[in-house]
GROMACS .gro file of C-alpha atoms in nm:
model
  513
    1MET     CA    1   0.001   0.000  -0.001
    2LEU     CA    2   0.278   0.243   0.091
    3LEU     CA    3   0.502   0.140  -0.198
    4LYS     CA    4   0.244   0.274  -0.444
    5LEU     CA    5   0.326   0.618  -0.306
    6LEU     CA    6   0.674   0.593  -0.456
    7TYR     CA    7   0.537   0.612  -0.808
    8THR     CA    8   0.462   0.962  -0.932
    9ARG     CA    9   0.118   0.940  -1.088
   10GLY     CA   10   0.085   1.130  -1.411
   11SER     CA   11   0.455   1.090  -1.492
   12LEU     CA   12   0.413   0.821  -1.759
   13HIS     CA   13   0.486   0.968  -2.099
   14ASN     CA   14   0.624   0.893  -2.442
   15LEU     CA   15   0.961   1.048  -2.519
   16PRO     CA   16   0.996   1.264  -2.832
   17GLN     CA   17   1.113   1.121  -3.161
   18ASN     CA   18   1.020   0.766  -3.054
   19GLU     CA   19   1.307   0.746  -2.808
   20GLY     CA   20   1.108   0.535  -2.563
   21VAL     CA   21   0.885   0.569  -2.263
   22ALA     CA   22   0.957   0.723  -1.921
   23PHE     CA   23   0.807   0.761  -1.573
   24SER     CA   24   0.924   0.893  -1.234
   25ILE     CA   25   0.946   0.765  -0.882
   26LYS     CA   26   0.993   0.990  -0.580
   27ASN     CA   27   1.098   0.884  -0.236
   28ARG     CA   28   0.815   0.992  -0.005
   29LEU     CA   29   0.884   0.730   0.263
   30ASP     CA   30   1.227   0.708   0.427
   31THR     CA   31   1.592   0.747   0.326
   32VAL     CA   32   1.712   0.436   0.147
   33THR     CA   33   1.973   0.323  -0.105
   34LEU     CA   34   1.856   0.178  -0.439
   35THR     CA   35   2.064  -0.139  -0.482
   36GLY     CA   36   1.910  -0.283  -0.797
   37VAL     CA   37   1.646  -0.254  -1.071
   38ALA     CA   38   1.536  -0.594  -1.203
   39ARG     CA   39   1.271  -0.515  -1.463
   40VAL     CA   40   0.965  -0.312  -1.557
   41ARG     CA   41   0.641  -0.437  -1.706
   42ILE     CA   42   0.388  -0.210  -1.883
   43GLY     CA   43   0.078  -0.403  -1.976
   44ASP     CA   44   0.202  -0.730  -2.132
   45THR     CA   45   0.540  -0.586  -2.232
   46GLU     CA   46   0.833  -0.666  -2.008
   47ILE     CA   47   1.142  -0.444  -2.020
   48PRO     CA   48   1.459  -0.604  -1.877
   49ALA     CA   49   1.724  -0.411  -1.687
   50ASP     CA   50   1.952  -0.382  -1.989
   51LYS     CA   51   1.676  -0.183  -2.165
   52ILE     CA   52   1.630   0.060  -1.874
   53GLN     CA   53   1.826   0.371  -1.781
   54VAL     CA   54   1.785   0.567  -1.457
   55ASP     CA   55   1.799   0.944  -1.503
   56MET     CA   56   1.934   1.100  -1.184
   57GLY     CA   57   1.906   1.460  -1.301
   58GLY     CA   58   2.173   1.703  -1.409
   59GLY     CA   59   2.230   1.507  -1.730
   60GLU     CA   60   2.349   1.194  -1.545
   61ARG     CA   61   2.206   0.860  -1.650
   62ARG     CA   62   2.299   0.514  -1.531
   63PRO     CA   63   2.208   0.177  -1.691
   64ALA     CA   64   1.974  -0.013  -1.458
   65SER     CA   65   2.184  -0.326  -1.517
   66ALA     CA   66   2.483  -0.146  -1.357
   67ILE     CA   67   2.302  -0.060  -1.032
   68ASN     CA   68   2.408  -0.298  -0.754
   69SER     CA   69   2.505  -0.300  -0.389
   70ASN     CA   70   2.878  -0.322  -0.468
   71GLY     CA   71   2.954   0.046  -0.508
   72GLN     CA   72   2.704   0.124  -0.781
   73ALA     CA   73   2.399   0.188  -0.562
   74ILE     CA   74   2.202   0.514  -0.576
   75GLU     CA   75   2.136   0.715  -0.261
   76LEU     CA   76   1.765   0.797  -0.242
   77PRO     CA   77   1.694   1.045   0.038
   78VAL     CA   78   1.338   1.158   0.110
   79GLY     CA   79   1.225   1.399  -0.161
   80ARG     CA   80   1.460   1.277  -0.436
   81SER     CA   81   1.312   1.182  -0.776
   82LEU     CA   82   1.447   0.941  -1.034
   83MET     CA   83   1.322   0.900  -1.393
   84PHE     CA   84   1.311   0.554  -1.546
   85VAL     CA   85   1.379   0.570  -1.921
   86LEU     CA   86   1.261   0.258  -2.105
   87ASP     CA   87   1.382   0.140  -2.445
   88THR     CA   88   1.038   0.032  -2.567
   89PRO     CA   89   0.791   0.144  -2.838
   90ALA     CA   90   0.565   0.439  -2.766
   91LEU     CA   91   0.244   0.368  -2.577
   92LYS     CA   92  -0.106   0.440  -2.698
   93GLU     CA   93  -0.322   0.694  -2.524
   94GLY     CA   94  -0.516   0.558  -2.228
   95MET     CA   95  -0.458   0.368  -1.902
   96HIS     CA   96  -0.166   0.128  -1.864
   97PRO     CA   97  -0.075  -0.105  -1.573
   98VAL     CA   98   0.283  -0.038  -1.464
   99GLN     CA   99   0.492  -0.276  -1.251
  100VAL     CA  100   0.845  -0.218  -1.124
  101TRP     CA  101   1.076  -0.472  -0.952
  102PHE     CA  102   1.365  -0.321  -0.761
  103SER     CA  103   1.562  -0.359  -0.437
  104THR     CA  104   1.687  -0.135  -0.155
  105ASP     CA  105   1.933  -0.180   0.126
  106ALA     CA  106   1.671  -0.140   0.400
  107PHE     CA  107   1.376  -0.338   0.263
  108GLY     CA  108   1.524  -0.588   0.017
  109ASP     CA  109   1.335  -0.683  -0.298
  110LEU     CA  110   1.026  -0.470  -0.364
  111HIS     CA  111   0.745  -0.472  -0.621
  112VAL     CA  112   0.527  -0.172  -0.709
  113GLU     CA  113   0.211  -0.209  -0.915
  114VAL     CA  114   0.008   0.096  -1.027
  115GLU     CA  115  -0.194   0.230  -1.318
  116ASP     CA  116  -0.105   0.544  -1.510
  117ALA     CA  117  -0.226   0.714  -1.825
  118ILE     CA  118  -0.079   0.843  -2.146
  119VAL     CA  119  -0.254   1.168  -2.236
  120SER     CA  120  -0.232   1.358  -2.562
  121PRO     CA  121  -0.043   1.687  -2.521
  122ASN     CA  122  -0.309   1.933  -2.637
  123ASN     CA  123  -0.222   2.228  -2.418
  124GLN     CA  124  -0.116   2.509  -2.648
  125LYS     CA  125  -0.122   2.777  -2.377
  126PRO     CA  126   0.198   2.980  -2.332
  127ARG     CA  127   0.402   2.857  -2.037
  128ILE     CA  128   0.553   3.065  -1.760
  129PRO     CA  129   0.931   3.082  -1.809
  130ARG     CA  130   1.149   2.898  -1.559
  131SER     CA  131   1.510   2.793  -1.531
  132SER     CA  132   1.604   2.440  -1.428
  133ASP     CA  133   1.952   2.562  -1.331
  134ASP     CA  134   1.856   2.855  -1.107
  135ASP     CA  135   1.495   2.969  -1.108
  136TYR     CA  136   1.573   3.254  -0.864
  137SER     CA  137   1.844   3.414  -1.074
  138GLU     CA  138   1.802   3.769  -1.205
  139ALA     CA  139   1.774   3.633  -1.560
  140ALA     CA  140   1.497   3.385  -1.472
  141ILE     CA  141   1.300   3.650  -1.278
  142ALA     CA  142   1.342   3.908  -1.558
  143ALA     CA  143   1.216   3.654  -1.813
  144ARG     CA  144   0.898   3.604  -1.611
  145GLN     CA  145   0.853   3.979  -1.567
  146ARG     CA  146   0.873   4.029  -1.945
  147PHE     CA  147   0.635   3.739  -1.998
  148ALA     CA  148   0.379   3.890  -1.756
  149GLU     CA  149   0.400   4.230  -1.926
  150GLN     CA  150   0.372   4.085  -2.276
  151PHE     CA  151   0.087   3.851  -2.183
  152SER     CA  152  -0.118   4.122  -2.010
  153GLU     CA  153  -0.004   4.405  -2.239
  154LYS     CA  154   0.069   4.616  -1.929
  155GLU     CA  155   0.384   4.766  -1.783
  156PHE     CA  156   0.449   4.695  -1.413
  157LYS     CA  157   0.647   4.967  -1.237
  158HIS     CA  158   0.610   4.858  -0.873
  159LEU     CA  159   0.564   4.482  -0.879
  160LYS     CA  160   0.916   4.423  -1.006
  161HIS     CA  161   1.103   4.610  -0.730
  162TYR     CA  162   1.224   4.435  -0.416
  163SER     CA  163   1.514   4.477  -0.175
  164PHE     CA  164   1.636   4.125  -0.093
  165ASP     CA  165   1.819   3.830  -0.258
  166ALA     CA  166   1.549   3.627  -0.431
  167HIS     CA  167   1.737   3.306  -0.355
  168MET     CA  168   1.613   3.325   0.004
  169LEU     CA  169   1.261   3.251  -0.136
  170GLN     CA  170   1.342   2.891  -0.221
  171GLY     CA  171   1.086   2.686  -0.033
  172ASN     CA  172   0.854   2.987   0.005
  173CYS     CA  173   0.748   3.097  -0.345
  174GLU     CA  174   0.770   2.941  -0.691
  175HIS     CA  175   0.782   3.132  -1.023
  176PHE     CA  176   0.886   3.444  -0.833
  177VAL     CA  177   0.822   3.764  -1.028
  178GLY     CA  178   0.805   4.042  -0.767
  179VAL     CA  179   0.640   4.157  -0.447
  180ALA     CA  180   0.304   4.287  -0.330
  181GLN     CA  181   0.379   4.579  -0.104
  182ILE     CA  182   0.130   4.576   0.187
  183PRO     CA  183   0.130   4.883   0.415
  184VAL     CA  184   0.255   4.817   0.769
  185GLY     CA  185   0.127   5.034   1.049
  186LEU     CA  186   0.234   5.045   1.411
  187ALA     CA  187   0.016   5.004   1.718
  188GLY     CA  188   0.120   5.016   2.081
  189PRO     CA  189   0.340   4.971   2.263
  190LEU     CA  190   0.128   4.709   2.443
  191THR     CA  191   0.207   4.611   2.801
  192VAL     CA  192   0.193   4.230   2.828
  193HIS     CA  193   0.214   4.030   3.149
  194GLY     CA  194   0.276   3.683   3.018
  195GLU     CA  195   0.482   3.385   3.123
  196HIS     CA  196   0.694   3.431   2.811
  197ALA     CA  197   0.614   3.786   2.691
  198GLN     CA  198   0.682   4.041   2.963
  199GLY     CA  199   0.711   4.414   2.895
  200ASP     CA  200   0.609   4.663   2.628
  201PHE     CA  201   0.585   4.557   2.266
  202LEU     CA  202   0.546   4.767   1.952
  203ILE     CA  203   0.300   4.589   1.721
  204PRO     CA  204   0.354   4.577   1.338
  205MET     CA  205   0.028   4.528   1.151
  206ALA     CA  206   0.015   4.476   0.773
  207THR     CA  207  -0.323   4.576   0.632
  208THR     CA  208  -0.508   4.771   0.365
  209GLU     CA  209  -0.820   4.822   0.585
  210GLY     CA  210  -0.867   5.176   0.707
  211THR     CA  211  -0.927   5.223   1.085
  212LEU     CA  212  -0.784   4.879   1.166
  213VAL     CA  213  -0.453   4.996   1.311
  214ALA     CA  214  -0.616   5.294   1.476
  215SER     CA  215  -0.878   5.070   1.639
  216TYR     CA  216  -0.626   4.828   1.778
  217ASN     CA  217  -0.411   5.116   1.897
  218ARG     CA  218  -0.713   5.259   2.086
  219GLY     CA  219  -0.777   4.928   2.256
  220ILE     CA  220  -0.408   4.896   2.345
  221GLN     CA  221  -0.410   5.241   2.510
  222LEU     CA  222  -0.713   5.137   2.716
  223LEU     CA  223  -0.543   4.818   2.833
  224ASN     CA  224  -0.220   5.005   2.915
  225LEU     CA  225  -0.411   5.257   3.130
  226CYS     CA  226  -0.552   4.964   3.325
  227GLY     CA  227  -0.213   4.800   3.384
  228GLY     CA  228  -0.179   4.592   3.068
  229VAL     CA  229  -0.302   4.250   2.957
  230LYS     CA  230  -0.234   3.913   3.119
  231CYS     CA  231  -0.167   3.633   2.866
  232THR     CA  232  -0.123   3.261   2.920
  233VAL     CA  233  -0.051   2.972   2.684
  234ILE     CA  234  -0.261   2.684   2.819
  235GLY     CA  235  -0.223   2.425   2.540
  236ASP     CA  236   0.011   2.331   2.251
  237ALA     CA  237  -0.048   2.061   1.991
  238MET     CA  238  -0.019   2.025   1.614
  239GLN     CA  239  -0.199   1.742   1.440
  240ARG     CA  240  -0.201   1.508   1.147
  241ALA     CA  241  -0.503   1.276   1.124
  242PRO     CA  242  -0.474   0.962   0.912
  243VAL     CA  243  -0.763   0.718   0.855
  244PHE     CA  244  -0.753   0.341   0.838
  245VAL     CA  245  -1.037   0.166   0.657
  246PHE     CA  246  -1.154  -0.183   0.750
  247ALA     CA  247  -1.412  -0.431   0.626
  248ASP     CA  248  -1.642  -0.364   0.920
  249ALA     CA  249  -1.683  -0.158   1.238
  250ARG     CA  250  -1.546  -0.436   1.462
  251GLY     CA  251  -1.217  -0.437   1.278
  252ALA     CA  252  -1.188  -0.059   1.323
  253ARG     CA  253  -1.270  -0.087   1.695
  254ASP     CA  254  -1.013  -0.358   1.757
  255PHE     CA  255  -0.751  -0.159   1.567
  256GLY     CA  256  -0.819   0.147   1.783
  257ARG     CA  257  -0.762  -0.059   2.096
  258TRP     CA  258  -0.437  -0.193   1.954
  259VAL     CA  259  -0.307   0.157   1.880
  260GLU     CA  260  -0.384   0.263   2.239
  261GLU     CA  261  -0.201  -0.039   2.378
  262ASN     CA  262   0.104   0.014   2.157
  263ILE     CA  263   0.154   0.391   2.191
  264ASP     CA  264   0.494   0.340   2.353
  265LEU     CA  265   0.611   0.150   2.046
  266ILE     CA  266   0.457   0.397   1.798
  267ARG     CA  267   0.605   0.708   1.968
  268PRO     CA  268   0.973   0.643   1.885
  269GLU     CA  269   0.888   0.567   1.523
  270ALA     CA  270   0.712   0.903   1.493
  271GLU     CA  271   0.988   1.093   1.667
  272SER     CA  272   1.265   0.932   1.458
  273THR     CA  273   1.198   1.177   1.175
  274SER     CA  274   1.273   1.498   1.369
  275ARG     CA  275   1.472   1.617   1.670
  276VAL     CA  276   1.196   1.865   1.743
  277ALA     CA  277   0.862   1.687   1.696
  278LYS     CA  278   0.743   1.506   2.009
  279LEU     CA  279   0.435   1.284   2.000
  280GLN     CA  280   0.215   1.374   2.296
  281TYR     CA  281  -0.082   1.142   2.244
  282ILE     CA  282  -0.308   0.987   1.981
  283ASP     CA  283  -0.686   1.034   1.988
  284THR     CA  284  -0.892   0.761   1.821
  285TYR     CA  285  -1.231   0.839   1.671
  286LEU     CA  286  -1.442   0.558   1.525
  287SER     CA  287  -1.724   0.594   1.271
  288ASN     CA  288  -1.877   0.333   1.039
  289LYS     CA  289  -1.581   0.109   0.945
  290PHE     CA  290  -1.324   0.387   0.973
  291ALA     CA  291  -1.063   0.448   1.243
  292TYR     CA  292  -0.947   0.810   1.251
  293LEU     CA  293  -0.626   0.867   1.445
  294ARG     CA  294  -0.550   1.223   1.551
  295PHE     CA  295  -0.177   1.240   1.620
  296ASN     CA  296  -0.087   1.530   1.851
  297PHE     CA  297   0.271   1.668   1.849
  298SER     CA  298   0.465   1.951   2.003
  299THR     CA  299   0.675   2.120   1.734
  300GLY     CA  300   0.907   2.371   1.903
  301ASP     CA  301   0.919   2.715   1.745
  302ALA     CA  302   0.781   2.594   1.410
  303ALA     CA  303   0.413   2.578   1.320
  304GLY     CA  304   0.495   2.220   1.225
  305GLN     CA  305   0.236   2.101   0.974
  306ASN     CA  306   0.497   1.950   0.740
  307MET     CA  307   0.698   1.824   1.036
  308VAL     CA  308   0.408   1.629   1.185
  309GLY     CA  309   0.305   1.505   0.842
  310ARG     CA  310   0.637   1.328   0.798
  311ALA     CA  311   0.639   1.206   1.159
  312THR     CA  312   0.289   1.065   1.130
  313PHE     CA  313   0.375   0.896   0.801
  314ALA     CA  314   0.667   0.720   0.970
  315ALA     CA  315   0.444   0.608   1.253
  316CYS     CA  316   0.177   0.484   1.014
  317SER     CA  317   0.437   0.294   0.812
  318TRP     CA  318   0.530   0.105   1.128
  319ILE     CA  319   0.161   0.045   1.210
  320LEU     CA  320   0.088  -0.094   0.865
  321GLU     CA  321   0.385  -0.329   0.894
  322ASN     CA  322   0.318  -0.449   1.248
  323TYR     CA  323  -0.062  -0.462   1.288
  324LYS     CA  324  -0.165  -0.826   1.259
  325GLY     CA  325  -0.539  -0.791   1.322
  326SER     CA  326  -0.816  -0.740   1.067
  327LYS     CA  327  -0.697  -0.645   0.721
  328ILE     CA  328  -0.647  -0.273   0.661
  329GLU     CA  329  -0.835  -0.216   0.336
  330HIS     CA  330  -0.717   0.141   0.275
  331PHE     CA  331  -0.496   0.403   0.442
  332TYR     CA  332  -0.480   0.778   0.388
  333LEU     CA  333  -0.227   1.000   0.565
  334GLU     CA  334  -0.477   1.284   0.591
  335SER     CA  335  -0.846   1.216   0.644
  336ASN     CA  336  -0.961   1.581   0.664
  337PHE     CA  337  -0.999   1.525   1.038
  338ALA     CA  338  -0.699   1.739   1.133
  339THR     CA  339  -0.895   2.021   0.966
  340ASP     CA  340  -0.582   2.184   0.827
  341LYS     CA  341  -0.667   2.536   0.702
  342LYS     CA  342  -1.029   2.495   0.810
  343ALA     CA  343  -1.229   2.612   1.112
  344SER     CA  344  -1.373   2.324   1.314
  345GLN     CA  345  -1.533   2.241   1.642
  346ILE     CA  346  -1.267   1.985   1.729
  347ASN     CA  347  -1.005   2.258   1.719
  348VAL     CA  348  -1.209   2.464   1.961
  349MET     CA  349  -1.246   2.166   2.196
  350ARG     CA  350  -0.907   1.994   2.163
  351THR     CA  351  -0.660   2.272   2.050
  352ARG     CA  352  -0.461   2.309   1.728
  353GLY     CA  353  -0.143   2.512   1.747
  354LYS     CA  354  -0.140   2.723   2.063
  355ARG     CA  355  -0.435   2.758   2.301
  356VAL     CA  356  -0.386   3.097   2.459
  357VAL     CA  357  -0.592   3.320   2.685
  358ALA     CA  358  -0.569   3.702   2.716
  359GLU     CA  359  -0.752   3.871   3.007
  360ALA     CA  360  -0.773   4.209   3.175
  361VAL     CA  361  -0.973   4.411   3.426
  362VAL     CA  362  -1.079   4.743   3.271
  363LYS     CA  363  -1.151   5.015   3.526
  364ARG     CA  364  -1.499   5.166   3.509
  365ASP     CA  365  -1.386   5.531   3.499
  366ILE     CA  366  -1.126   5.470   3.231
  367LEU     CA  367  -1.371   5.273   3.019
  368GLN     CA  368  -1.628   5.545   3.038
  369GLN     CA  369  -1.383   5.826   2.972
  370ARG     CA  370  -1.201   5.657   2.683
  371MET     CA  371  -1.473   5.447   2.520
  372ARG     CA  372  -1.793   5.623   2.629
  373VAL     CA  373  -1.953   5.299   2.751
  374THR     CA  374  -2.006   5.141   3.094
  375PRO     CA  375  -1.903   4.790   3.199
  376GLU     CA  376  -2.272   4.700   3.218
  377GLN     CA  377  -2.330   4.812   2.856
  378LEU     CA  378  -2.043   4.600   2.726
  379ALA     CA  379  -2.133   4.294   2.933
  380TYR     CA  380  -2.498   4.310   2.820
  381HIS     CA  381  -2.394   4.369   2.459
  382GLY     CA  382  -2.182   4.054   2.490
  383GLN     CA  383  -2.483   3.847   2.596
  384VAL     CA  384  -2.686   3.968   2.297
  385SER     CA  385  -2.391   3.896   2.063
  386ASN     CA  386  -2.362   3.544   2.205
  387VAL     CA  387  -2.708   3.468   2.079
  388GLY     CA  388  -2.626   3.602   1.734
  389ALA     CA  389  -2.306   3.397   1.714
  390PHE     CA  390  -2.493   3.085   1.833
  391ILE     CA  391  -2.775   3.097   1.580
  392SER     CA  392  -2.537   3.184   1.294
  393GLY     CA  393  -2.302   2.894   1.372
  394ALA     CA  394  -1.999   3.123   1.392
  395ASN     CA  395  -1.668   2.994   1.525
  396ASN     CA  396  -1.618   3.312   1.732
  397ASN     CA  397  -1.855   3.501   1.963
  398GLY     CA  398  -1.636   3.811   1.962
  399ALA     CA  399  -1.615   4.094   1.715
  400HIS     CA  400  -1.313   4.059   1.481
  401SER     CA  401  -1.016   3.865   1.613
  402ALA     CA  402  -0.929   3.767   1.254
  403ASN     CA  403  -0.844   4.131   1.178
  404GLY     CA  404  -0.561   4.158   1.425
  405ILE     CA  405  -0.441   3.803   1.369
  406THR     CA  406  -0.426   3.845   0.991
  407ALA     CA  407  -0.250   4.182   1.009
  408MET     CA  408   0.015   4.035   1.240
  409PHE     CA  409   0.043   3.714   1.035
  410ILE     CA  410   0.117   3.904   0.714
  411ALA     CA  411   0.367   4.128   0.886
  412THR     CA  412   0.559   3.843   1.051
  413GLY     CA  413   0.557   3.577   0.779
  414GLN     CA  414   0.304   3.336   0.919
  415ASP     CA  415   0.104   3.101   0.696
  416VAL     CA  416  -0.191   3.337   0.644
  417ALA     CA  417  -0.428   3.057   0.546
  418ASN     CA  418  -0.404   2.939   0.906
  419VAL     CA  419  -0.630   3.232   0.996
  420SER     CA  420  -0.902   2.981   0.912
  421GLU     CA  421  -0.828   2.795   1.235
  422SER     CA  422  -0.677   3.085   1.430
  423SER     CA  423  -0.983   3.307   1.393
  424ALA     CA  424  -1.181   3.094   1.638
  425GLY     CA  425  -1.237   3.271   1.968
  426ILE     CA  426  -1.432   3.248   2.291
  427LEU     CA  427  -1.500   3.590   2.443
  428TYR     CA  428  -1.624   3.628   2.797
  429SER     CA  429  -1.696   3.936   3.011
  430GLU     CA  430  -1.853   4.019   3.345
  431VAL     CA  431  -1.897   4.313   3.579
  432THR     CA  432  -1.677   4.271   3.887
  433PRO     CA  433  -1.806   4.338   4.242
  434GLU     CA  434  -1.613   4.665   4.226
  435GLY     CA  435  -1.809   4.772   3.916
  436ASP     CA  436  -1.520   4.725   3.672
  437LEU     CA  437  -1.517   4.506   3.355
  438TYR     CA  438  -1.340   4.172   3.351
  439ILE     CA  439  -1.289   4.056   2.991
  440SER     CA  440  -1.101   3.764   2.843
  441ILE     CA  441  -1.066   3.582   2.516
  442THR     CA  442  -0.953   3.225   2.454
  443ILE     CA  443  -0.795   3.155   2.115
  444PRO     CA  444  -0.809   2.773   2.094
  445SER     CA  445  -0.621   2.720   1.771
  446LEU     CA  446  -0.363   2.990   1.716
  447ILE     CA  447  -0.108   2.856   1.465
  448VAL     CA  448   0.208   3.062   1.484
  449ALA     CA  449   0.581   3.019   1.434
  450THR     CA  450   0.903   3.208   1.493
  451HIS     CA  451   1.112   2.961   1.294
  452GLY     CA  452   1.063   2.818   0.947
  453GLY     CA  453   0.809   2.903   0.680
  454GLY     CA  454   0.810   3.272   0.594
  455THR     CA  455   0.953   3.389   0.929
  456GLY     CA  456   1.306   3.415   0.795
  457LEU     CA  457   1.222   3.637   0.499
  458ALA     CA  458   1.347   3.992   0.485
  459THR     CA  459   1.073   4.224   0.609
  460GLN     CA  460   0.893   3.948   0.797
  461ASN     CA  461   1.196   3.870   1.006
  462GLU     CA  462   1.246   4.242   1.079
  463CYS     CA  463   0.891   4.259   1.216
  464LEU     CA  464   0.963   3.960   1.438
  465GLN     CA  465   1.281   4.134   1.554
  466MET     CA  466   1.068   4.437   1.644
  467LEU     CA  467   0.869   4.208   1.873
  468GLY     CA  468   1.180   4.038   2.014
  469CYS     CA  469   1.053   3.705   1.879
  470VAL     CA  470   1.357   3.578   1.682
  471GLY     CA  471   1.559   3.288   1.812
  472ARG     CA  472   1.502   2.963   1.999
  473GLY     CA  473   1.213   2.940   2.242
  474THR     CA  474   1.019   3.251   2.131
  475VAL     CA  475   0.701   3.102   1.981
  476ASN     CA  476   0.500   3.112   2.305
  477LYS     CA  477   0.611   3.471   2.361
  478PHE     CA  478   0.474   3.558   2.016
  479ALA     CA  479   0.148   3.373   2.085
  480GLU     CA  480   0.096   3.571   2.404
  481ILE     CA  481   0.156   3.901   2.223
  482VAL     CA  482  -0.090   3.811   1.948
  483ALA     CA  483  -0.356   3.719   2.207
  484GLY     CA  484  -0.305   4.050   2.386
  485VAL     CA  485  -0.348   4.240   2.060
  486VAL     CA  486  -0.666   4.043   1.986
  487LEU     CA  487  -0.817   4.142   2.321
  488ALA     CA  488  -0.735   4.507   2.257
  489GLY     CA  489  -0.922   4.485   1.927
  490GLU     CA  490  -1.226   4.325   2.092
  491LEU     CA  491  -1.244   4.606   2.348
  492SER     CA  492  -1.211   4.874   2.084
  493LEU     CA  493  -1.465   4.747   1.834
  494GLY     CA  494  -1.707   4.623   2.095
  495SER     CA  495  -1.708   4.965   2.256
  496ALA     CA  496  -1.746   5.140   1.922
  497ILE     CA  497  -2.052   4.933   1.838
  498SER     CA  498  -2.202   4.979   2.182
  499SER     CA  499  -2.152   5.355   2.175
  500SER     CA  500  -2.257   5.383   1.805
  501ASP     CA  501  -1.916   5.523   1.711
  502TRP     CA  502  -1.844   5.242   1.469
  503VAL     CA  503  -1.991   5.389   1.151
  504SER     CA  504  -1.867   5.744   1.219
  505SER     CA  505  -1.510   5.615   1.278
  506HIS     CA  506  -1.504   5.431   0.947
  507GLU     CA  507  -1.653   5.736   0.777
  508GLN     CA  508  -1.375   5.953   0.919
  509TYR     CA  509  -1.072   5.720   0.886
  510GLY     CA  510  -1.163   5.426   0.664
  511ARG     CA  511  -1.261   5.579   0.328
  512ASN     CA  512  -1.040   5.663   0.035
  513ARG     CA  513  -1.139   6.019  -0.057
   0.00000   0.00000   0.00000
């Protein structure tokens, strides 16, 4: 089942000028050494090793018959691709069964059997220029810029200008052509009393929405006048959720019990792929004849989606090899149960990323003077809003936490699509016995990083430096700051709506005139 993942579907094709047929394999499993290629069969045609060449890239080809364990093996780390070039007549259009017999140092003789298709090349669309040697060189980028201008019949004066070495974008952006300049405004400084973030922090916010920075700045001033905001990270877990399919529900149930009993054997397999990822626990959810496993990892300063994907794959490889119960009919590494890039109730209940709480006590006199509302007005408004959020099925009973989160995500190089999960929020307020306002927000699935992804890019890293969130062990500090900013935004917009200042503020600051 796993070996089929080595074959790159869609790679089967006829070579030009009747020079044969080719397809690709890519190592998506674990680092191995290819020690032999015995033969390939396509349909009823068998191609022996002396009719096969292995293209290793960079113009280097090796006869399959010369690959052996005595010094002629091919190192195949995770992520490397090899093209098999077959000396055989061209294939007709349509589906073809493909079988490959080969051997590796770790697993011995292996056999892969898949189906792939030959499709007629009928795409006459112009193709975006790229360079196989260096796609981030000035020449490659300039070729794409010219292509974009010629294709659109427009001249781009701003898109093409940037201030960093484009080579640093490898792993972050393909077909690079330029930059979208998003305005960055400053709010704060915000006084944070966290376990990791302690002190005053200037907040960079990247946005094109008028009044957003001003609104957050207003909420920050209010919090500062009341002593600042208290922030606490109360949970940390990143998930990958594979599914195992059985013939019936009983097989799925028994498998779930086996996983629970063997967690101590599964954990080292998962953690063998990374020095950072640590498997905390596995949740098992059963439905119909399916067993959904929700692997929960800690991932250090990285957001960790790719990290936990590889770790979970290693764990599942061990499970597939060692489970001796009912036959596993199908396996998928992601079942859509981790809800990556999607809001979900399970994230609210069980945490995805960081679970962080920001809370403050806002003094009555300061609230009335600065926001023109009373604690009672805001607390009652919150009750009414709870009903609206409930009947609409919203993932947040607050006002607009996604605004502050998105603005900070763009400024600091986070994966902005994770706002889908991170926008969930649980807002609570009450009037204290002293007549002040206690207010807090729980962000149950805040996915942030201070290492990896886009956090090392030029302007993004500078914004993280502004926050003091560069270096080992800073991700929880960043999470606390984000939560504090979110609470400031809830206070500001909630007060504006309660006092009917919302429309007039947008009219004054938020329109292009």
